[in-house]
XYZ file of C-alpha atoms in Angstrom:
278
model
C 4.409 -42.319 -2.724
C 3.482 -38.923 -1.709
C 5.612 -36.816 0.811
C 4.022 -36.357 4.087
C 5.045 -33.451 5.868
C 7.141 -33.516 9.613
C 4.834 -34.864 12.357
C 5.931 -31.283 14.381
C 3.499 -29.474 12.000
C 2.922 -28.312 8.688
C 4.510 -25.209 8.601
C 7.933 -23.838 10.058
C 8.201 -20.088 10.237
C 11.963 -19.722 10.140
C 11.732 -15.262 10.500
C 9.009 -13.553 11.177
C 10.104 -10.238 11.120
C 9.771 -6.996 9.138
C 12.073 -4.509 7.593
C 11.971 -2.952 11.383
C 15.217 -4.991 12.426
C 14.502 -7.169 15.776
C 16.728 -9.283 17.844
C 14.493 -12.044 18.073
C 12.905 -12.098 14.838
C 14.324 -13.137 11.633
C 13.486 -11.658 7.742
C 10.183 -13.013 6.488
C 10.700 -16.490 5.449
C 8.456 -19.514 5.991
C 9.040 -23.420 5.574
C 6.921 -26.305 4.693
C 8.933 -29.247 5.455
C 8.651 -32.575 4.447
C 10.792 -35.532 4.549
C 14.637 -34.546 5.028
C 13.369 -31.694 2.364
C 12.184 -28.045 2.986
C 10.062 -26.165 0.412
C 11.283 -22.022 1.226
C 8.888 -19.354 0.830
C 10.408 -15.811 0.825
C 14.642 -15.537 1.829
C 14.616 -12.553 4.593
C 18.098 -11.819 6.305
C 19.366 -14.492 8.197
C 17.434 -17.306 7.009
C 20.278 -19.417 6.711
C 21.009 -19.337 10.459
C 17.116 -19.486 10.727
C 16.806 -22.646 9.205
C 19.979 -24.256 11.165
C 18.134 -22.917 14.491
C 15.474 -24.466 13.393
C 16.842 -28.003 12.728
C 16.506 -27.966 9.011
C 19.530 -28.633 6.636
C 19.872 -25.980 4.157
C 21.474 -27.956 1.466
C 17.430 -29.634 2.310
C 16.253 -26.292 0.565
C 15.701 -27.580 -3.141
C 12.471 -24.926 -3.803
C 12.465 -21.143 -2.965
C 9.320 -19.071 -3.690
C 9.752 -15.331 -3.672
C 5.875 -13.828 -3.050
C 7.576 -10.275 -3.739
C 11.027 -8.352 -4.544
C 10.564 -6.132 -1.787
C 14.367 -5.898 -0.416
C 13.006 -7.740 3.328
C 11.850 -10.652 1.252
C 15.115 -11.547 -0.418
C 17.703 -9.993 1.259
C 18.629 -13.710 2.452
C 18.704 -15.025 -0.924
C 22.044 -14.870 -1.633
C 22.275 -16.712 1.379
C 20.245 -19.820 -0.110
C 22.194 -19.448 -3.739
C 25.973 -19.031 -2.190
C 25.495 -19.843 1.551
C 24.042 -23.330 1.350
C 26.120 -24.416 -1.511
C 29.362 -23.756 0.551
C 28.271 -25.592 3.338
C 27.468 -28.913 0.587
C 24.478 -28.328 -1.887
C 25.121 -30.402 -4.858
C 22.152 -29.635 -6.699
C 20.412 -26.626 -8.652
C 18.447 -23.916 -6.783
C 15.377 -23.970 -8.043
C 13.872 -20.257 -7.428
C 10.140 -19.288 -8.829
C 8.841 -15.829 -8.126
C 7.322 -13.185 -10.250
C 8.830 -11.498 -13.333
C 11.807 -9.380 -12.295
C 13.274 -12.515 -10.577
C 15.304 -13.836 -12.667
C 17.039 -10.239 -13.518
C 18.003 -10.375 -9.114
C 19.407 -13.611 -9.380
C 21.849 -12.514 -12.485
C 22.913 -9.712 -10.539
C 23.355 -11.866 -8.258
C 25.621 -14.248 -9.828
C 27.083 -11.354 -10.885
C 28.124 -9.842 -7.709
C 29.578 -13.498 -5.841
C 31.312 -14.771 -9.441
C 34.792 -13.895 -8.192
C 33.446 -16.338 -5.641
C 31.837 -18.982 -7.395
C 35.568 -19.393 -9.159
C 37.360 -19.769 -6.805
C 34.951 -22.214 -5.009
C 34.653 -24.558 -8.172
C 37.967 -24.398 -9.437
C 40.182 -23.822 -6.339
C 41.246 -26.376 -3.688
C 37.615 -26.485 -1.857
C 36.371 -28.362 -5.300
C 33.136 -27.291 -4.388
C 30.237 -28.936 -6.710
C 29.524 -27.174 -9.718
C 26.022 -27.891 -9.684
C 24.929 -27.272 -6.707
C 26.194 -23.112 -7.654
C 23.382 -23.080 -10.169
C 20.481 -21.611 -9.972
C 16.950 -22.807 -12.208
C 14.811 -19.653 -12.407
C 10.977 -19.575 -13.505
C 9.398 -16.313 -13.310
C 5.824 -17.365 -12.400
C 2.133 -15.895 -13.478
C -0.772 -15.757 -10.910
C -2.697 -19.347 -11.100
C 0.781 -20.827 -12.453
C 1.300 -24.366 -10.576
C 4.538 -26.168 -9.783
C 4.590 -30.038 -9.390
C 7.359 -30.445 -7.107
C 6.703 -33.969 -6.074
C 3.902 -36.440 -6.243
C 1.508 -35.030 -3.793
C 3.532 -31.673 -3.489
C 1.845 -28.956 -5.212
C 2.360 -24.886 -5.249
C 0.343 -22.755 -6.538
C 0.457 -18.619 -7.195
C -2.535 -16.279 -6.343
C -2.443 -12.796 -6.776
C -2.470 -10.468 -3.733
C -2.786 -6.324 -2.928
C 0.293 -5.509 -1.687
C -0.018 -1.721 -3.160
C 1.701 -0.627 -5.710
C 3.483 -3.678 -7.107
C 2.059 -5.458 -9.569
C 3.697 -8.510 -9.301
C 2.853 -9.555 -5.819
C 1.837 -13.362 -4.317
C 0.402 -15.704 -1.754
C 0.990 -19.282 -2.484
C -1.291 -22.569 -1.861
C 0.789 -25.317 -0.992
C -0.859 -28.945 -0.864
C 1.298 -31.261 0.754
C -0.805 -34.679 0.295
C -4.263 -34.215 1.697
C -3.367 -31.109 3.499
C -3.005 -27.697 2.575
C -1.265 -24.710 3.888
C -1.299 -20.774 2.490
C 1.024 -18.120 2.929
C -0.363 -14.909 2.012
C 2.640 -13.078 1.842
C 2.391 -8.786 2.103
C -1.143 -8.314 1.506
C -3.812 -5.814 2.001
C -7.528 -8.119 2.576
C -7.883 -10.080 -0.410
C -10.419 -12.238 -1.899
C -7.812 -14.144 -2.965
C -6.424 -15.031 0.230
C -10.147 -16.394 1.269
C -10.374 -18.492 -1.989
C -7.158 -20.169 -1.502
C -7.871 -21.028 1.532
C -11.009 -23.115 1.243
C -10.338 -26.555 3.051
C -7.080 -25.114 4.616
C -5.175 -26.440 7.509
C -3.021 -23.288 8.274
C -3.239 -19.941 7.071
C -0.152 -18.154 7.584
C -1.056 -14.182 7.336
C 0.997 -10.793 7.902
C -1.086 -8.053 10.017
C -0.159 -4.953 11.558
C -1.455 -3.671 14.890
C -4.951 -1.483 14.078
C -4.387 0.595 17.166
C -1.054 1.629 16.551
C -1.723 2.441 13.387
C -4.421 5.057 14.202
C -1.695 7.061 16.392
C 0.819 7.284 12.986
C 0.566 9.897 10.807
C -2.185 10.602 7.626
C 0.318 9.788 5.206
C 1.955 6.877 6.566
C -1.333 5.227 8.000
C -2.074 5.252 3.995
C 0.609 3.679 2.657
C -0.087 0.986 5.541
C -3.666 0.242 4.257
C -2.938 -0.146 1.238
C 0.083 -2.421 1.461
C -1.338 -4.691 4.443
C -3.707 -5.685 6.703
C -4.887 -4.695 10.264
C -5.781 -6.962 12.888
C -9.335 -5.989 12.755
C -9.225 -6.772 9.328
C -7.605 -10.281 9.285
C -9.927 -11.065 12.101
C -12.860 -10.573 9.406
C -11.133 -11.855 6.676
C -10.423 -15.365 8.575
C -14.203 -15.401 9.292
C -14.397 -16.037 5.877
C -11.588 -18.036 4.893
C -12.147 -20.445 7.901
C -8.575 -21.935 8.376
C -8.085 -24.050 11.105
C -5.279 -22.770 12.654
C -4.621 -18.849 11.972
C -0.635 -17.583 12.180
C 0.145 -14.195 12.240
C 3.764 -13.092 10.763
C 5.425 -9.750 9.825
C 3.988 -8.498 12.535
C 3.884 -4.732 12.505
C 3.318 -3.546 16.105
C 3.512 -0.179 16.259
C 4.475 -0.278 19.600
C 1.740 -2.153 21.237
C 2.117 -5.337 22.781
C 1.359 -8.928 21.033
C -0.977 -9.695 22.936
C -3.256 -5.920 22.269
C -2.512 -7.569 18.452
C -4.159 -10.716 18.973
C -6.842 -9.209 20.430
C -7.416 -7.426 17.998
C -7.480 -10.403 15.576
C -9.475 -12.288 17.879
C -12.204 -9.823 18.312
C -13.617 -11.049 15.217
C -12.260 -14.602 14.588
C -12.732 -17.190 17.711
C -10.601 -19.728 15.733
C -7.287 -20.976 16.594
C -4.758 -17.768 16.600
C -0.958 -18.252 17.118
C 1.891 -15.525 16.868
C 4.154 -17.211 15.011
C 7.817 -17.024 16.369
C 10.425 -17.157 14.940
C 11.660 -21.245 14.810
C 7.973 -22.067 15.721
C 6.487 -25.441 13.931
C 2.532 -24.873 13.594
């Protein structure tokens, strides 16, 4: 039987933050839970704590998909590799991501080699299988069939100078979640949203952006999506629910960012919070 998403929601936002430290928001991480397992998209700082706070067992995460290799999206990958293993994972962790993912994982493994050896060979007798990481470097439009009825497809997005930056379309049974990753407005997101139930999309405040210096504005315009732009994009993508995450407020209140999006899109729009189920 195909797995079904949990009844509380299709998407669980583990970390809704940005590179800017926020006491209320962990680093970027979004989960699609099903049964007792969890598929994780990005692994920002404090992801292990975020999973536990959201009521998900970290040992139930068998697959991690990385959208790109900006540090804020991978600072918690070591937590998923070693922390979840330390508390009982006994199966390999599968990490899927763009070219460069294998090198990242290998260097983390080298950094923690002594820790691993002591836990496997010492008094803890931790599972050697649980310490293993299987890496799949993927390309745009690659599909990963995780389980019957659970499929993930990568698609390219426009994240400034990054050659390899992905969004993901996740199909769980007859339900569809699209995760934008970090991106400027992208036709690929619109195409991936065909029939989608939930679109999880990054955003920044257009009003706050206009107040910034010229070079700073140029950077964000090339790498990210403003609230005004996202409202227009959502009209084309037509998600049943739009969830805003990785929000760069630039000094603006949350309601102002929501208003920017809603000025162009009259559908269901929610500003994500850590632990929120949507």
